[in-house]
Amino acid sequence: MDHFAEPYRIKVVEPINLISREEREKRIREAHFNIFNLKSQDVFVDLLTDSGTSAMSDNQWAGMMLGDEAYAQCRNYQHFEETLRDVFGFKYFIPVHQGRVAENLLFSTILKPGDYVINNTHFDTTRANTMHKGGIPIDLICKEARDPHAKFPFKGNMDVAKLEDFIREKGAGKIPACFMTLTNNSCGGQPVSMENIKAVSAVLKRFEIPFYFDCARFAENAYFIKTREKGYENKSVKDITREMFSYADGALMSAKKDGLVNMGGFLAVNDGELEQKITNLMILIEGFRTYGGLAGRDLEAIARGIYEALDERYLEFRTKQVAFLGEELIKRGVPIIEPTGGHAVFINAGEFLPHIDKGAFPGQSLVVALYREGGIRCCEIGSIMFETKDANTGTSEYAPYELVRLAVPRRVYTNAHLMHVALCMEKICSYKEKLVGFEFVYEAQYLRHFTMKLREKAAVGAKV
Ligand code: F0G
């Protein structure tokens, strides 16, 4: 890869500290091997998520000082609305304090129990909010996404033939919404092509099913279209974004990702009747229509952040930085999902640690090893998160892949930090056969990874 450098310089610094190996051992045991229990100050490089962890720019911080904290119709709301209309082109923009509130508001309004919601791949909260309202989430990801080594450039795509078959089988009346997640987080941060967006939109128009984007990482998706899809190389990311959104009827966004802010989001619709219903509901649970759980200054930071995310020099650096981490891992023999996605590198821990059974969670074993080796925090996206148990037979269905996500916060870490991660992985490669699996001491019924307590399994042949 050619040399590349950040298109910004550092003005404010936040100290981080690599505590000693003995201290790390103590902390991870005190945390019951659950990285959500680790204190932030005990972590050196935090790759737990790219959500809400961005560094804001001087321009955004300056905008924070212009916060108009009037209860209704503050100036920052007007700027927020103008910006979003310019970038995305919808009629109505409803601010919320984070993405999942937009999901809740929309599904509370449009879903009846037994309805289906289609997506390329649902993110956990989108899935959970659908189910909470009695809906049935359906993932129709393209077949290329199932091969972790396939170099297909748009592994986030939806399977259009399957979409059409599914609508014919269930009937359009049972499907109040179809989503596309841009980029497709749960399948590796992989992008969706314009061609696929157009094809899905055409099918949905024929069946009169509303089309929405879950667009937390829209700018990264648009940049991948520019660099990977024929015919878009000379278009600006802003024009590509406008074209993408012209095919949809609405969108929900967690601005904590490509909004380059620490908190915020929105729901966008074109349908005035729907907007009215959502306004009435949001006053009950989130706040008045023009602030939606956010301060005026937060709305200003989003308005400025959305434009900054469209800066192509920033996007080039961002995607190259994530690809750099992926390449440094591949060089060291670490299997990852290829090609690298927009916001994270996903290590295939099942392939990396073949001696650990799925039921002993190889992903978690690697997560703990990375903390022990270099104070790195990341997260398992495998059977700890997705195992489903049959209540009648007691049998388990494990996740298709045992992954570990190294999510890269935006504008926060330098390549030297990412090199630290690659060098720690190199060390782990030299003793990986000695890593052992984990078992539960405590697990909650839902979303168990947040509150679990684990214990290490004894190594085969070791004295207990
Ligand atoms: N949709 C997608 C695609 C997401 O990645 C997330 C959050 C949400 C919706 C929910 O947004 O957190 O603002 O309520 N993803 C984070 C992550 C948590 O780590 O991937 P939220």
mmCIF file with all atom_site columns, C-alpha atoms in Angstrom, residues 70-145:
data_model
loop_
_atom_site.group_PDB
_atom_site.id
_atom_site.type_symbol
_atom_site.label_atom_id
_atom_site.label_alt_id
_atom_site.label_comp_id
_atom_site.label_asym_id
_atom_site.label_entity_id
_atom_site.label_seq_id
_atom_site.pdbx_PDB_ins_code
_atom_site.Cartn_x
_atom_site.Cartn_y
_atom_site.Cartn_z
_atom_site.occupancy
_atom_site.B_iso_or_equiv
_atom_site.pdbx_formal_charge
_atom_site.auth_seq_id
_atom_site.auth_comp_id
_atom_site.auth_asym_id
_atom_site.auth_atom_id
_atom_site.pdbx_PDB_model_num
ATOM 1  C CA . ALA A 1 70  ? -34.647 27.146  22.940 1.00 0.00 ? 70  ALA A CA 1
ATOM 2  C CA . TYR A 1 71  ? -37.223 24.417  23.588 1.00 0.00 ? 71  TYR A CA 1
ATOM 3  C CA . ALA A 1 72  ? -38.884 24.804  20.194 1.00 0.00 ? 72  ALA A CA 1
ATOM 4  C CA . GLN A 1 73  ? -37.553 25.593  16.687 1.00 0.00 ? 73  GLN A CA 1
ATOM 5  C CA . CYS A 1 74  ? -33.961 26.359  17.735 1.00 0.00 ? 74  CYS A CA 1
ATOM 6  C CA . ARG A 1 75  ? -31.641 27.690  15.031 1.00 0.00 ? 75  ARG A CA 1
ATOM 7  C CA . ASN A 1 76  ? -29.536 24.526  15.134 1.00 0.00 ? 76  ASN A CA 1
ATOM 8  C CA . TYR A 1 77  ? -32.568 22.420  14.220 1.00 0.00 ? 77  TYR A CA 1
ATOM 9  C CA . GLN A 1 78  ? -33.048 24.597  11.153 1.00 0.00 ? 78  GLN A CA 1
ATOM 10 C CA . HIS A 1 79  ? -29.398 24.079  10.176 1.00 0.00 ? 79  HIS A CA 1
ATOM 11 C CA . PHE A 1 80  ? -29.702 20.314  10.883 1.00 0.00 ? 80  PHE A CA 1
ATOM 12 C CA . GLU A 1 81  ? -32.786 20.070  8.652  1.00 0.00 ? 81  GLU A CA 1
ATOM 13 C CA . GLU A 1 82  ? -31.241 22.147  5.827  1.00 0.00 ? 82  GLU A CA 1
ATOM 14 C CA . THR A 1 83  ? -28.084 20.020  5.857  1.00 0.00 ? 83  THR A CA 1
ATOM 15 C CA . LEU A 1 84  ? -29.900 16.704  5.863  1.00 0.00 ? 84  LEU A CA 1
ATOM 16 C CA . ARG A 1 85  ? -32.237 17.842  3.092  1.00 0.00 ? 85  ARG A CA 1
ATOM 17 C CA . ASP A 1 86  ? -29.253 18.927  1.023  1.00 0.00 ? 86  ASP A CA 1
ATOM 18 C CA . VAL A 1 87  ? -27.398 15.630  1.544  1.00 0.00 ? 87  VAL A CA 1
ATOM 19 C CA . PHE A 1 88  ? -30.229 13.069  1.612  1.00 0.00 ? 88  PHE A CA 1
ATOM 20 C CA . GLY A 1 89  ? -33.127 14.850  -0.085 1.00 0.00 ? 89  GLY A CA 1
ATOM 21 C CA . PHE A 1 90  ? -36.075 13.580  2.020  1.00 0.00 ? 90  PHE A CA 1
ATOM 22 C CA . LYS A 1 91  ? -38.996 15.784  3.121  1.00 0.00 ? 91  LYS A CA 1
ATOM 23 C CA . TYR A 1 92  ? -39.010 15.273  6.911  1.00 0.00 ? 92  TYR A CA 1
ATOM 24 C CA . PHE A 1 93  ? -36.101 14.778  9.332  1.00 0.00 ? 93  PHE A CA 1
ATOM 25 C CA . ILE A 1 94  ? -36.917 13.770  12.885 1.00 0.00 ? 94  ILE A CA 1
ATOM 26 C CA . PRO A 1 95  ? -34.015 14.092  15.357 1.00 0.00 ? 95  PRO A CA 1
ATOM 27 C CA . VAL A 1 96  ? -33.496 11.349  17.957 1.00 0.00 ? 96  VAL A CA 1
ATOM 28 C CA . HIS A 1 97  ? -30.766 10.795  20.522 1.00 0.00 ? 97  HIS A CA 1
ATOM 29 C CA . GLN A 1 98  ? -29.547 7.579   18.907 1.00 0.00 ? 98  GLN A CA 1
ATOM 30 C CA . GLY A 1 99  ? -30.362 5.153   16.110 1.00 0.00 ? 99  GLY A CA 1
ATOM 31 C CA . ARG A 1 100 ? -32.395 2.632   18.067 1.00 0.00 ? 100 ARG A CA 1
ATOM 32 C CA . VAL A 1 101 ? -34.962 5.285   19.038 1.00 0.00 ? 101 VAL A CA 1
ATOM 33 C CA . ALA A 1 102 ? -35.606 5.888   15.329 1.00 0.00 ? 102 ALA A CA 1
ATOM 34 C CA . GLU A 1 103 ? -36.124 2.108   14.977 1.00 0.00 ? 103 GLU A CA 1
ATOM 35 C CA . ASN A 1 104 ? -38.538 2.078   17.905 1.00 0.00 ? 104 ASN A CA 1
ATOM 36 C CA . LEU A 1 105 ? -40.536 5.066   16.595 1.00 0.00 ? 105 LEU A CA 1
ATOM 37 C CA . LEU A 1 106 ? -40.818 3.649   13.084 1.00 0.00 ? 106 LEU A CA 1
ATOM 38 C CA . PHE A 1 107 ? -41.652 0.060   14.047 1.00 0.00 ? 107 PHE A CA 1
ATOM 39 C CA . SER A 1 108 ? -44.147 1.213   16.712 1.00 0.00 ? 108 SER A CA 1
ATOM 40 C CA . THR A 1 109 ? -45.939 3.111   13.949 1.00 0.00 ? 109 THR A CA 1
ATOM 41 C CA . ILE A 1 110 ? -45.839 0.764   10.951 1.00 0.00 ? 110 ILE A CA 1
ATOM 42 C CA . LEU A 1 111 ? -45.679 -2.821  12.288 1.00 0.00 ? 111 LEU A CA 1
ATOM 43 C CA . LYS A 1 112 ? -48.491 -5.224  13.155 1.00 0.00 ? 112 LYS A CA 1
ATOM 44 C CA . PRO A 1 113 ? -47.710 -8.509  14.940 1.00 0.00 ? 113 PRO A CA 1
ATOM 45 C CA . GLY A 1 114 ? -46.822 -11.190 12.382 1.00 0.00 ? 114 GLY A CA 1
ATOM 46 C CA . ASP A 1 115 ? -45.520 -8.678  9.795  1.00 0.00 ? 115 ASP A CA 1
ATOM 47 C CA . TYR A 1 116 ? -42.142 -9.268  8.138  1.00 0.00 ? 116 TYR A CA 1
ATOM 48 C CA . VAL A 1 117 ? -39.311 -6.747  7.926  1.00 0.00 ? 117 VAL A CA 1
ATOM 49 C CA . ILE A 1 118 ? -36.678 -7.533  5.297  1.00 0.00 ? 118 ILE A CA 1
ATOM 50 C CA . ASN A 1 119 ? -33.050 -6.382  5.448  1.00 0.00 ? 119 ASN A CA 1
ATOM 51 C CA . ASN A 1 120 ? -29.750 -7.327  3.789  1.00 0.00 ? 120 ASN A CA 1
ATOM 52 C CA . THR A 1 121 ? -28.639 -8.115  7.361  1.00 0.00 ? 121 THR A CA 1
ATOM 53 C CA . HIS A 1 122 ? -30.384 -6.685  10.414 1.00 0.00 ? 122 HIS A CA 1
ATOM 54 C CA . PHE A 1 123 ? -28.190 -5.038  13.012 1.00 0.00 ? 123 PHE A CA 1
ATOM 55 C CA . ASP A 1 124 ? -28.957 -6.428  16.540 1.00 0.00 ? 124 ASP A CA 1
ATOM 56 C CA . THR A 1 125 ? -31.015 -3.428  17.699 1.00 0.00 ? 125 THR A CA 1
ATOM 57 C CA . THR A 1 126 ? -32.993 -3.286  14.429 1.00 0.00 ? 126 THR A CA 1
ATOM 58 C CA . ARG A 1 127 ? -33.723 -6.991  14.800 1.00 0.00 ? 127 ARG A CA 1
ATOM 59 C CA . ALA A 1 128 ? -34.632 -6.640  18.494 1.00 0.00 ? 128 ALA A CA 1
ATOM 60 C CA . ASN A 1 129 ? -36.889 -3.611  17.876 1.00 0.00 ? 129 ASN A CA 1
ATOM 61 C CA . THR A 1 130 ? -38.704 -5.467  15.071 1.00 0.00 ? 130 THR A CA 1
ATOM 62 C CA . MET A 1 131 ? -39.292 -8.471  17.315 1.00 0.00 ? 131 MET A CA 1
ATOM 63 C CA . HIS A 1 132 ? -40.337 -6.280  20.236 1.00 0.00 ? 132 HIS A CA 1
ATOM 64 C CA . LYS A 1 133 ? -43.279 -5.038  18.128 1.00 0.00 ? 133 LYS A CA 1
ATOM 65 C CA . GLY A 1 134 ? -44.220 -8.602  17.092 1.00 0.00 ? 134 GLY A CA 1
ATOM 66 C CA . GLY A 1 135 ? -42.487 -8.405  13.696 1.00 0.00 ? 135 GLY A CA 1
ATOM 67 C CA . ILE A 1 136 ? -40.371 -11.115 12.086 1.00 0.00 ? 136 ILE A CA 1
ATOM 68 C CA . PRO A 1 137 ? -36.922 -9.979  10.842 1.00 0.00 ? 137 PRO A CA 1
ATOM 69 C CA . ILE A 1 138 ? -35.743 -11.620 7.607  1.00 0.00 ? 138 ILE A CA 1
ATOM 70 C CA . ASP A 1 139 ? -32.162 -11.369 6.280  1.00 0.00 ? 139 ASP A CA 1
ATOM 71 C CA . LEU A 1 140 ? -31.702 -11.801 2.519  1.00 0.00 ? 140 LEU A CA 1
ATOM 72 C CA . ILE A 1 141 ? -27.960 -11.298 2.093  1.00 0.00 ? 141 ILE A CA 1
ATOM 73 C CA . CYS A 1 142 ? -26.281 -12.197 -1.231 1.00 0.00 ? 142 CYS A CA 1
ATOM 74 C CA . LYS A 1 143 ? -24.561 -15.579 -1.541 1.00 0.00 ? 143 LYS A CA 1
ATOM 75 C CA . GLU A 1 144 ? -21.036 -14.087 -2.000 1.00 0.00 ? 144 GLU A CA 1
ATOM 76 C CA . ALA A 1 145 ? -21.179 -12.855 1.618  1.00 0.00 ? 145 ALA A CA 1
#
